[in-house]
CSV table of C-alpha atoms and ligand atoms in Angstrom, one decimal:
chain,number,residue,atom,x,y,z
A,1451,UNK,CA,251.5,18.6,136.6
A,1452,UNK,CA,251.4,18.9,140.4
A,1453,UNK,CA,251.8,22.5,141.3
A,1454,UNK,CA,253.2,22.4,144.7
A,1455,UNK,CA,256.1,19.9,143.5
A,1456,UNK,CA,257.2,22.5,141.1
A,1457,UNK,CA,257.6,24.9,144.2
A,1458,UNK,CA,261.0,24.4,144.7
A,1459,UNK,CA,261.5,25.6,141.6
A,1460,UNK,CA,259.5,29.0,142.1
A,1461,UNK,CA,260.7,29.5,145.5
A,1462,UNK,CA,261.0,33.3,143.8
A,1463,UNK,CA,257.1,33.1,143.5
A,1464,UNK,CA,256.5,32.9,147.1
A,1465,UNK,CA,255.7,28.9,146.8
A,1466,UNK,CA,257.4,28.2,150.1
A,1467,UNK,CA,255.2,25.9,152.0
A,1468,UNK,CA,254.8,28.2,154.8
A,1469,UNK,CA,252.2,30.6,155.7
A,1470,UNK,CA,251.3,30.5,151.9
A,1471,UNK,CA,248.5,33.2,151.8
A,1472,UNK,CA,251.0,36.2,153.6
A,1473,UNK,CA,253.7,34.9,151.9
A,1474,UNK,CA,252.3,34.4,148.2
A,1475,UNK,CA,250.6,37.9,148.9
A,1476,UNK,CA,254.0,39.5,149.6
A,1477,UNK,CA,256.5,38.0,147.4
A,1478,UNK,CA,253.8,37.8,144.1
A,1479,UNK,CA,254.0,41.5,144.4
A,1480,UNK,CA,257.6,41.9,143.8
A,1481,UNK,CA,257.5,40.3,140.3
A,1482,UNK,CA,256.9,42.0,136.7
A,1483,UNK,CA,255.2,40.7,134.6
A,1484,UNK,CA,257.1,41.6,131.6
A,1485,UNK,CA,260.2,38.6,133.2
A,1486,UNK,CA,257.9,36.6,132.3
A,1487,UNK,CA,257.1,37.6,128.6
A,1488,UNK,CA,258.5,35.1,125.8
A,1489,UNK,CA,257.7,34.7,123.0
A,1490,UNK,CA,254.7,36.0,121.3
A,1491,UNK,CA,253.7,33.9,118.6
A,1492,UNK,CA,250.8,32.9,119.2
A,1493,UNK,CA,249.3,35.4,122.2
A,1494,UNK,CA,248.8,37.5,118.9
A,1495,UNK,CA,246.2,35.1,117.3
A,1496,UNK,CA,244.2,35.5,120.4
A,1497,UNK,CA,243.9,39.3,120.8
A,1498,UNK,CA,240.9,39.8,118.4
A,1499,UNK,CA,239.5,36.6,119.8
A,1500,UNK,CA,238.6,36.8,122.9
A,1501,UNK,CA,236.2,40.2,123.0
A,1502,UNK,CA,233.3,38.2,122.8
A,1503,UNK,CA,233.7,36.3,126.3
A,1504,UNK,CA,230.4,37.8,127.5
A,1505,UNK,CA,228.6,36.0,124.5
A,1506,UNK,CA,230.0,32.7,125.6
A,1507,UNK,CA,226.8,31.8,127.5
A,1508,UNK,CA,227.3,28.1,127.3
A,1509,UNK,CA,224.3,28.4,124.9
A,1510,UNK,CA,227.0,27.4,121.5
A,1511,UNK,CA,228.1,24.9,123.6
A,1512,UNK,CA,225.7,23.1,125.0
A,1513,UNK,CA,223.4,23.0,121.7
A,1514,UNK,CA,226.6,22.4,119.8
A,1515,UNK,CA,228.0,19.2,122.1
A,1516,UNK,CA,224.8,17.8,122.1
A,1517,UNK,CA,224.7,17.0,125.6
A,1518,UNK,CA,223.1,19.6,127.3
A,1519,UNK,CA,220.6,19.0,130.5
A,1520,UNK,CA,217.3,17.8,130.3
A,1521,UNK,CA,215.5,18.9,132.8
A,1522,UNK,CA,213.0,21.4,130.8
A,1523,UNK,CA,212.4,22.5,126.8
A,1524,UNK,CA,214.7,24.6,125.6
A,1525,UNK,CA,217.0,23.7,128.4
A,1526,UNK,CA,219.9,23.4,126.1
A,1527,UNK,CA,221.5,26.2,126.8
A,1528,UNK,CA,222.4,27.0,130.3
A,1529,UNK,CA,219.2,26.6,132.0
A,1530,UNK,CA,219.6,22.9,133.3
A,1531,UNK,CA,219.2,23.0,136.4
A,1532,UNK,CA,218.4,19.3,137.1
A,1533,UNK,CA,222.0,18.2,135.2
A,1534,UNK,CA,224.2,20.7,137.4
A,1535,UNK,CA,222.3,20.1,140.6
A,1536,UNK,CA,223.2,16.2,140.0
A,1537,UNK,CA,226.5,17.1,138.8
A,1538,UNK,CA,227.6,19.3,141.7
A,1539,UNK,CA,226.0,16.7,144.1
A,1540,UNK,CA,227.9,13.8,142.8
A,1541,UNK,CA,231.5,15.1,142.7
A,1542,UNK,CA,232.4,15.1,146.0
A,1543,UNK,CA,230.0,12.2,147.0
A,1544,UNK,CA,231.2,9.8,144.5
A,1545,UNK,CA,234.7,10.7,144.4
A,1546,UNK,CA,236.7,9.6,147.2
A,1547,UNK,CA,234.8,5.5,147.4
A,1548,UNK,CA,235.5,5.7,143.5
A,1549,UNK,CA,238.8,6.2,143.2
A,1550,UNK,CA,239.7,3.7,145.6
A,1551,UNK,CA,238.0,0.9,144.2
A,1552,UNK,CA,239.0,1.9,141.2
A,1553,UNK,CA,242.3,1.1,141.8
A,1554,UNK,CA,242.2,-1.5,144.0
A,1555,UNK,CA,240.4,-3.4,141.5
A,1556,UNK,CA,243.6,-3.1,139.2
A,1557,UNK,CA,245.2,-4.0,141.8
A,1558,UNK,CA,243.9,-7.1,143.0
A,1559,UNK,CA,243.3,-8.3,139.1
A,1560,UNK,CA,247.1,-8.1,138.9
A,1561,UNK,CA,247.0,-11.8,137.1
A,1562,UNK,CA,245.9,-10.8,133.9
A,1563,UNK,CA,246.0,-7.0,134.4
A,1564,UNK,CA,242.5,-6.5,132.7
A,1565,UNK,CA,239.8,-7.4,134.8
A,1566,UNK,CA,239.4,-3.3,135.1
A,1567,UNK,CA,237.9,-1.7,137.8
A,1568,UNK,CA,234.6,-2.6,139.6
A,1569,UNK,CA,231.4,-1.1,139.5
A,1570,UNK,CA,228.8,-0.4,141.9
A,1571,UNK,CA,225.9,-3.1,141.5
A,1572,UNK,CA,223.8,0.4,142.8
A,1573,UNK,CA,223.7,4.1,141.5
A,1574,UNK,CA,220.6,6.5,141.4
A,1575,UNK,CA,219.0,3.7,143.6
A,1576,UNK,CA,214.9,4.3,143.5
A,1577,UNK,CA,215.3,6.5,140.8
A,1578,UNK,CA,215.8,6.4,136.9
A,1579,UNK,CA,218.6,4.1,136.4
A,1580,UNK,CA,218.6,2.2,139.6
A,1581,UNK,CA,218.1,-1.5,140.2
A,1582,UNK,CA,214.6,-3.1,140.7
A,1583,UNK,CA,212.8,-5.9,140.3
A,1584,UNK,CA,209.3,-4.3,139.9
A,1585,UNK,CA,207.6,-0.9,139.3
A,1586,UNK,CA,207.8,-0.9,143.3
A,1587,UNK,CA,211.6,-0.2,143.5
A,1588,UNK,CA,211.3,2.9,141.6
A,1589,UNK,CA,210.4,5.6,143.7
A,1590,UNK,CA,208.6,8.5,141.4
A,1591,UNK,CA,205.7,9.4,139.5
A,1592,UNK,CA,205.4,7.3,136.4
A,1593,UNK,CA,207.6,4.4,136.9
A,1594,UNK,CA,207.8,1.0,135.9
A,1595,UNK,CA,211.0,-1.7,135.6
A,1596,UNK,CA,212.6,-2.5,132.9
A,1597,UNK,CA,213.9,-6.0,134.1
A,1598,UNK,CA,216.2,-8.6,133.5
A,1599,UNK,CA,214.4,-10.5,131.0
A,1600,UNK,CA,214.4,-7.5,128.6
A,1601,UNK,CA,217.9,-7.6,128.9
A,1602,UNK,CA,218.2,-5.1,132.1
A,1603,UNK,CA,221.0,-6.9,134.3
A,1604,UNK,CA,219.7,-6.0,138.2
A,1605,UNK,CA,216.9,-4.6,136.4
A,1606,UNK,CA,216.7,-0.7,135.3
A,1607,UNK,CA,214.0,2.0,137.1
A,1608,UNK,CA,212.8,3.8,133.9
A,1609,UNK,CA,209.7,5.9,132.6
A,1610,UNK,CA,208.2,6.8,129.7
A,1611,UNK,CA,209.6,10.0,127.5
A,1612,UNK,CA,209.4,12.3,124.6
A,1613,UNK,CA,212.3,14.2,124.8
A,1614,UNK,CA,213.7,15.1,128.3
A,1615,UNK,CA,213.6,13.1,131.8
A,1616,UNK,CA,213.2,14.0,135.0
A,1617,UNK,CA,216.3,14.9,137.1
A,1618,UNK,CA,216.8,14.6,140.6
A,1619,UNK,CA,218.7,16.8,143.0
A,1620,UNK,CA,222.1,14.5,144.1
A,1621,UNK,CA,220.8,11.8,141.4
A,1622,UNK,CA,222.8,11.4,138.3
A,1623,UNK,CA,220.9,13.5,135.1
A,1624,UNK,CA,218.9,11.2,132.6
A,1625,UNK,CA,218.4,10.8,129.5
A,1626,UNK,CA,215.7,9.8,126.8
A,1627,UNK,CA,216.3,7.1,124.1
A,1628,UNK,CA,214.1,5.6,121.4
A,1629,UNK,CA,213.2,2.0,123.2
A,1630,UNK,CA,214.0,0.8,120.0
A,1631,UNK,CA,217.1,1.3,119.8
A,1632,UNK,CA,217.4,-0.8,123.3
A,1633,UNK,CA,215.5,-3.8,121.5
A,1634,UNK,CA,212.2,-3.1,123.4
A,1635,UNK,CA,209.0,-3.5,121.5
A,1636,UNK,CA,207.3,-0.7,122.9
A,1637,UNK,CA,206.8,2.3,120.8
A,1638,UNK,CA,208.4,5.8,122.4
A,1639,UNK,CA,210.7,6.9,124.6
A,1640,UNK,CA,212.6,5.3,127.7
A,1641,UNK,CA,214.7,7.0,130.4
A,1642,UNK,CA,218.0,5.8,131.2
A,1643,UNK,CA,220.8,7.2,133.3
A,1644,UNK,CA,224.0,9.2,132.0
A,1645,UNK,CA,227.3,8.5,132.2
A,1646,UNK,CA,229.1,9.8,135.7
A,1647,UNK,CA,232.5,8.9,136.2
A,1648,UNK,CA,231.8,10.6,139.8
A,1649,UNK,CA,229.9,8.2,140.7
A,1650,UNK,CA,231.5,4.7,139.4
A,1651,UNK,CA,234.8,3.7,137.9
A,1652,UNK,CA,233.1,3.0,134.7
A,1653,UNK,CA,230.7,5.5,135.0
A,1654,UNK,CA,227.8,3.0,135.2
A,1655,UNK,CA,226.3,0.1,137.6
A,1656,UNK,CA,227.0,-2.8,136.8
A,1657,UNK,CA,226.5,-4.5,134.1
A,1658,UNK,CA,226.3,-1.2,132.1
A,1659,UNK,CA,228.5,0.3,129.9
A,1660,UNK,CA,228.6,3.8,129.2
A,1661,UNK,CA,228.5,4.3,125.3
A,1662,UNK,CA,227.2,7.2,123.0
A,1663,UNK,CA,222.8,7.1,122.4
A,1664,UNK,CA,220.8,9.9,120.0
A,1665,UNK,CA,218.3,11.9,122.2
A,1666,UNK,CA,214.2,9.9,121.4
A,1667,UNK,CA,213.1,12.0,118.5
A,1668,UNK,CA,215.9,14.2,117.9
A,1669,UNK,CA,219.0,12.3,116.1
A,1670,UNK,CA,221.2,15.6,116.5
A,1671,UNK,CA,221.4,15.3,120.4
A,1672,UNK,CA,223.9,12.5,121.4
A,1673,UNK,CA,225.2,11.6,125.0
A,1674,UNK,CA,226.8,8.8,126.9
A,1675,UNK,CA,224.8,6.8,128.5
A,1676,UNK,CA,224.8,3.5,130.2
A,1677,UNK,CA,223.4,1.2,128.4
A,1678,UNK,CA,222.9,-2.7,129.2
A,1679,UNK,CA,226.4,-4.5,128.1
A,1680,UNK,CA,230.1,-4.6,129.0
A,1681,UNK,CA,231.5,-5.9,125.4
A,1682,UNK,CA,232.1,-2.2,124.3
A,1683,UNK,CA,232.6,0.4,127.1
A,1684,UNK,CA,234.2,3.9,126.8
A,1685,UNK,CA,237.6,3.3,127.3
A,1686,UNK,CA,239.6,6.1,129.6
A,1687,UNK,CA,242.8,7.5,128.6
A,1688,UNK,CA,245.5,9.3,130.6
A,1689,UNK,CA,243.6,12.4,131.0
A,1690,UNK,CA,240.3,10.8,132.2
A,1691,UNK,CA,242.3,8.8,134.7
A,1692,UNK,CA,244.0,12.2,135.8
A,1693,UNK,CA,240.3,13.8,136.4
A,1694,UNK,CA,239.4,10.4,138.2
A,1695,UNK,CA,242.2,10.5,140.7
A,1696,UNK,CA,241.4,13.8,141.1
A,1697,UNK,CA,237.9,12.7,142.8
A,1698,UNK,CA,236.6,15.2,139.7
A,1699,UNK,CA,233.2,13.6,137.7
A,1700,UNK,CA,232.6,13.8,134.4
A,1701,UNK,CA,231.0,12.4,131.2
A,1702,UNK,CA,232.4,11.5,128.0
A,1703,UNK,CA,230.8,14.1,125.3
A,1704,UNK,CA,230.2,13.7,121.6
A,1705,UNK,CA,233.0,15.9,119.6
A,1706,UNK,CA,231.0,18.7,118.6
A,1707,UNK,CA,232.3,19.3,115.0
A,1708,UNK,CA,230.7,22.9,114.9
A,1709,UNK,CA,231.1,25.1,111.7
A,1710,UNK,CA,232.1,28.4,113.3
A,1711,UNK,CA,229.4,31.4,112.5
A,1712,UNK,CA,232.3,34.0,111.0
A,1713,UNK,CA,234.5,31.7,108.6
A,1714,UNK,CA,232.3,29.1,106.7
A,1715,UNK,CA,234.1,25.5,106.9
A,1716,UNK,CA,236.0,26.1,109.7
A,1717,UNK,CA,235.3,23.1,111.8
A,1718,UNK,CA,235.6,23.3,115.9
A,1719,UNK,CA,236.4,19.4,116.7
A,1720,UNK,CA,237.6,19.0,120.5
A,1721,UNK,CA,240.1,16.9,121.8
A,1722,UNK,CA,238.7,14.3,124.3
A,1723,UNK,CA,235.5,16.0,124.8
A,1724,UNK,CA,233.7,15.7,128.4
A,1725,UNK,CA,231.2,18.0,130.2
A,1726,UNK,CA,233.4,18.2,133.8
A,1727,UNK,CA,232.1,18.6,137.3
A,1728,UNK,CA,232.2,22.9,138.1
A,1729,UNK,CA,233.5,22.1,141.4
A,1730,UNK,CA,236.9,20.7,141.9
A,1731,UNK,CA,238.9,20.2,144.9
A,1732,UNK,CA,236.2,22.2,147.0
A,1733,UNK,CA,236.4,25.3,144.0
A,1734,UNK,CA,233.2,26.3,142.6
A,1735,UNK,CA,233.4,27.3,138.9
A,1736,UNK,CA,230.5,29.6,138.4
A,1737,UNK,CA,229.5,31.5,134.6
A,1738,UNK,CA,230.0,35.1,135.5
A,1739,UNK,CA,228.4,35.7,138.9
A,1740,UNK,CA,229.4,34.4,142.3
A,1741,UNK,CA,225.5,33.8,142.7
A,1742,UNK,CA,225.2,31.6,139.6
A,1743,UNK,CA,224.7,28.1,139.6
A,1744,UNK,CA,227.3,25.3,139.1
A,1745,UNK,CA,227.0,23.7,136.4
A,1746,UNK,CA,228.8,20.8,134.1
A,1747,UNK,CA,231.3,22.3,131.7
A,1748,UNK,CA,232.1,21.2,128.4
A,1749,UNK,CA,235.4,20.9,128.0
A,1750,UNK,CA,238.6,19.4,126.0
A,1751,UNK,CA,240.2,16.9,128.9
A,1752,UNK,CA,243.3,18.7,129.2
A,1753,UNK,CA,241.5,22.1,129.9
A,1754,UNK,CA,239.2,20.4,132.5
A,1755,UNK,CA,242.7,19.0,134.2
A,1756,UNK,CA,244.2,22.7,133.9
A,1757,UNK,CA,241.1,24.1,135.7
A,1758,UNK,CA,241.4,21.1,138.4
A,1759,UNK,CA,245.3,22.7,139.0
A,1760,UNK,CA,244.1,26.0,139.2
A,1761,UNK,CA,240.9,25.0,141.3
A,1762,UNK,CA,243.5,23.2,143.3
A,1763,UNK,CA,246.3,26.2,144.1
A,1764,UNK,CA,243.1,28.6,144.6
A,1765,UNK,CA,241.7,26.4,147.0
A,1766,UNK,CA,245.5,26.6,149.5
A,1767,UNK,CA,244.7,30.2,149.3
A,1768,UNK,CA,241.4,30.0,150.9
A,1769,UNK,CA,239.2,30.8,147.3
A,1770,UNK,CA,235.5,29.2,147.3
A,1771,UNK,CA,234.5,29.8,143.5
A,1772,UNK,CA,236.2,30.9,140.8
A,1773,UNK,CA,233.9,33.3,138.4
A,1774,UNK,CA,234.5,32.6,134.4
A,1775,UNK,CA,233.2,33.8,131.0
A,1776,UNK,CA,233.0,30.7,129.1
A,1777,UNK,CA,235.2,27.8,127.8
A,1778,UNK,CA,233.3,26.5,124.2
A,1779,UNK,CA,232.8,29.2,122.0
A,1780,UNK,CA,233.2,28.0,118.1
A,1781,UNK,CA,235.1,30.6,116.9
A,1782,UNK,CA,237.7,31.4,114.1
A,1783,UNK,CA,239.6,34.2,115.6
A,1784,UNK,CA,238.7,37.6,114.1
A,1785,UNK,CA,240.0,38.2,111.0
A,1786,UNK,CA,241.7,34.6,110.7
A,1787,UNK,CA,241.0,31.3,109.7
A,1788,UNK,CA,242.0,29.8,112.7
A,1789,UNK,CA,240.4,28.6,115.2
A,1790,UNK,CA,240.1,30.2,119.1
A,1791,UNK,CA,241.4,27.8,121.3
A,1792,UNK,CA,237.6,28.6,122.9
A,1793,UNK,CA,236.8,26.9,119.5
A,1794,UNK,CA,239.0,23.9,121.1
A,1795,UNK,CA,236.7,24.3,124.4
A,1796,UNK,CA,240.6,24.7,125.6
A,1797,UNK,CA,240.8,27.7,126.8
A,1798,UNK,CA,238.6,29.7,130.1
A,1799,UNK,CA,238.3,33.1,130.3
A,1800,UNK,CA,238.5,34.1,134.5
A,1801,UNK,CA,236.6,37.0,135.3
A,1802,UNK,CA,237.0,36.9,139.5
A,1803,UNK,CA,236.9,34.8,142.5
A,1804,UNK,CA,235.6,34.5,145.6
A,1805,UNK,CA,237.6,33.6,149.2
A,1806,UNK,CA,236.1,31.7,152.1
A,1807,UNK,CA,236.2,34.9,153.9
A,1808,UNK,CA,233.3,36.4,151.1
A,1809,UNK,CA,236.1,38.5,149.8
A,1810,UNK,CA,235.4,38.8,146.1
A,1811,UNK,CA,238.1,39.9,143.5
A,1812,UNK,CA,237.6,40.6,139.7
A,1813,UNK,CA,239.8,41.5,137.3
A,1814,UNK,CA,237.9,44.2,136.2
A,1815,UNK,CA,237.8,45.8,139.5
A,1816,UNK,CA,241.3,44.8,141.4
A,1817,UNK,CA,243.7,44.5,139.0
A,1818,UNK,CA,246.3,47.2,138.8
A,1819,UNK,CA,246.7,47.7,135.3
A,1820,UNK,CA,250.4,48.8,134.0
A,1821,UNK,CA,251.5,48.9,137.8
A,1822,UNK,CA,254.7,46.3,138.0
A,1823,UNK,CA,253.9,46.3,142.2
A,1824,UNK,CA,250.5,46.1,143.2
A,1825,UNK,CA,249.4,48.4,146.1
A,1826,UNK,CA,246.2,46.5,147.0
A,1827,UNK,CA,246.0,42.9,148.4
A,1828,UNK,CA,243.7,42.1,145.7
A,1829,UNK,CA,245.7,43.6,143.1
A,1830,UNK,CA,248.7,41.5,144.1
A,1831,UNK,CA,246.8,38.2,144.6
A,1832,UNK,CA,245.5,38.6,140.8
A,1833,UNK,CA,248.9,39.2,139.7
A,1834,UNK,CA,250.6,36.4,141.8
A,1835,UNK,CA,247.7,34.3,140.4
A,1836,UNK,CA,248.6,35.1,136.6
A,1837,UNK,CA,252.2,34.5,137.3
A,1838,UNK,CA,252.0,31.2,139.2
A,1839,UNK,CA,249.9,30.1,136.7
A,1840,UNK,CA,252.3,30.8,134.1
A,1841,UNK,CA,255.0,29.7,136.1
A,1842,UNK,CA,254.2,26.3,136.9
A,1843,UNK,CA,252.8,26.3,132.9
A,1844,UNK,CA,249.2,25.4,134.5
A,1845,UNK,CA,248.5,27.4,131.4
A,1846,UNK,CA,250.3,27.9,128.0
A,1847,UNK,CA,249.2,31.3,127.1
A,1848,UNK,CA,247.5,33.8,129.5
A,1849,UNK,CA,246.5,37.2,128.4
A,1850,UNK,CA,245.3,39.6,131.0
A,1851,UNK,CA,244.6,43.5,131.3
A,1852,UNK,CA,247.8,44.4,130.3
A,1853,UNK,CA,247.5,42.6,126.8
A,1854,UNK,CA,244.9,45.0,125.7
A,1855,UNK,CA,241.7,46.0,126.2
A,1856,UNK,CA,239.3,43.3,125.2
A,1857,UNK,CA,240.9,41.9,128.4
A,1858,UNK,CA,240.4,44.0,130.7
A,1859,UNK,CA,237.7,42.3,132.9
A,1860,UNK,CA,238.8,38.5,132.5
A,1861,UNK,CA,242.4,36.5,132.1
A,1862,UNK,CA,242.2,34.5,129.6
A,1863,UNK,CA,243.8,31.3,129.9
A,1864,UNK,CA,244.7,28.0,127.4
A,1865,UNK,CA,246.5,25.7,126.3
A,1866,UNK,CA,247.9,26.3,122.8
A,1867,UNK,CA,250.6,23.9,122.3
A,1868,UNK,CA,254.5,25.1,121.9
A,1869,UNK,CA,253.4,28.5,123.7
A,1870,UNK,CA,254.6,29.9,126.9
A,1871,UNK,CA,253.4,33.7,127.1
A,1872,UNK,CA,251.8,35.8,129.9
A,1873,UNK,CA,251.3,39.5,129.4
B,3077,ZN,ZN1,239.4,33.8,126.1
């Protein structure tokens, strides 16, 4: 859904196309919040569920998803630097060339419709995962080719590896695979290159195909890479192709299939699972801090396109990073069997944002709590935030201070199907 083409609708919300800041300020102060209460269903499976947003370090979902960074031991929780710094780089790098190639490779395939869009002959050039025809190409400590005749089309800059690979600031993250598994003799580990559908069309050079691999020595850590072969790639859906218009990267992620710590055999399986760029349309999505770093986020598709719609509308109204308190948390909601939509990864909980300016809002500090018009600036940009986000259903439930007091310091926001509630 495309916010500003719902304005019309919402011209009551201040979505008027002119001075939008002033006049979003202005006219989001004028509206309760209880108008826009209906229906309750499901907003009350959430209230015991969401106290725990501090805990949601990324540290359940990376481990969990099996596709956390690599760029040091024990970096499996939120500590990859390497993957984020690659990630962040790539978004807005990639995006713009890929998109439009992308489709003008439909395009011009229109004869048979399934030629399928084109990728680069060159990513991560000189580093793991670029093309070369000897050790020569490959620009770092350690290297050698992997070349053509072992099956490498272009030939494929690798190393040797036990568990993790080097990463590369603006370079797409790597991974390590058993060289078995790739048909090479050799004993050990190999590095290859991830998926990054911020980068390339298909996510891969050519000749590549990006397709799930188990982490060298440990069977339990699965990502997409891109592997030699084009018989079998991942194959985008709707949602993918959304994020790809968007100019957003991502990577395909393993379904986690987590058993949720508080109600044994409760199962958290996510709905076309990726680890999505933190930075969309020029938003930064930072865990908890302005200061902290941005970082891939694993995320059901349909959350990541929610947070590229709110990244979107908070980017008109001059915000630079939006602070959150997790998305994956596998979770059966307190006192339930059912899962938290954080169990999903389809919910975010939003703790505060920061404007161009270096104006920072939280909802712990600025929100006016039980005041139907907000005195403050900040207060009233919160609360035309939580409406608009209701409004144009960005969102399906959102629960902020008002709800009660586990959210007092964060809205949280998701996508449970059938509901329409904001309190
Ligand atoms: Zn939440």
């Amino acid at each position: 859904m495309r916010w500003w083409l719902l304005c019309g609708a919402f011209v009551w919300l201040g979505c008027d196309g002119g001075d939008g800041k002033r006049s979003l300020l202005s006219s989001g102060a004028g509206r309760d919040v209880s108008a826009s209460v209906r229906g309750d269903a499901d907003a009350g499976a959430e209230a015991g569920a969401d106290s725990g947003a501090g805990a949601e370090t990324g540290a359940g979902a990376d481990s969990g998803a099996g596709a956390g960074a690599d760029s040091g031991a024990g970096a499996e929780t939120d500590s990859g630097a390497g993957a984020e710094t690659g990630a962040g780089a790539e978004t807005d790098s990639g995006a713009g060339a890929e998109t439009d190639s992308g489709a003008g490779a439909e395009t011009d395939s229109g004869a048979d419709g399934d030629t399928g869009p084109v990728a680069p002959a060159s990513l991560n050039g000189g580093f793991i995962g670029g093309p070369c025809v000897g050790g020569g190409d490959c620009d770092y400590a350690g290297a050698f080719c992997l070349d053509q005749g072992e099956g490498f089309p272009g030939g494929h800059c690798s190393q040797a590896c036990d568990l993790y690979c080097p990463d590369q600031a603006g370079a797409i993250t790597t991974f390590c695979v058993d060289a078995s598994a790739l048909g090479l003799g050799d004993p050990g580990g190999v590095c290859l290159m991830r998926c990054d559908y911020g980068a390339s069309p298909t996510g891969c050079r050519e000749g590549y195909q990006c397709q799930p691999i188990q982490r060298n020595t440990d069977a339990d850590t699965v990502v997409y890479a891109c592997l030699p072969g084009t018989d079998a790639p991942f194959v985008l859906d709707d949602c993918h192709k959304e994020l790809l218009a968007r100019g957003i990267g991502f990577t395909p992620a393993p379904d986690p299939l987590d058993e949720t710590d508080n109600v044994p055999g409760v199962i958290c399986s996510v709905f076309e699972p990726i680890r999505v760029s933190g930075r969309m349309h020029g938003v930064s999505y930072r865990y908890a801090t302005a200061t902290a770093e941005v970082k891939p986020i694993f995320a059901s598709c349909p959350l990541a396109v929610a947070m590229a719609e709110t990244a979107e509308l908070l980017a008109d109204q001059g915000v630079t990073d939006v602070m959150h308190f997790g998305v994956y948390n596998c979770r059966a909601i307190a006192g339930t069997t059912k899962l938290s939509q954080h169990g999903l990864a389809n919910a975010i909980d939003i703790a505060g944002l920061r404007f161009a300016s270096g104006t920072t809002l939280t909802i712990k500090a600025n929100w006016e709590k039980g005041v139907a018009f907000p005195v403050t600036e900040g207060g009233s940009f919160l609360k035309w935030m939580a409406e608009t986000l209701h409004a144009l259903l960005v969102f399906t439930v959102i629960l902020t201070p008002e709800y009660n007091a586990d959210h007092a310091d964060h809205f949280h926001c998701d996508l449970t199907e059938g509901s329409n509630f904001l309190k």
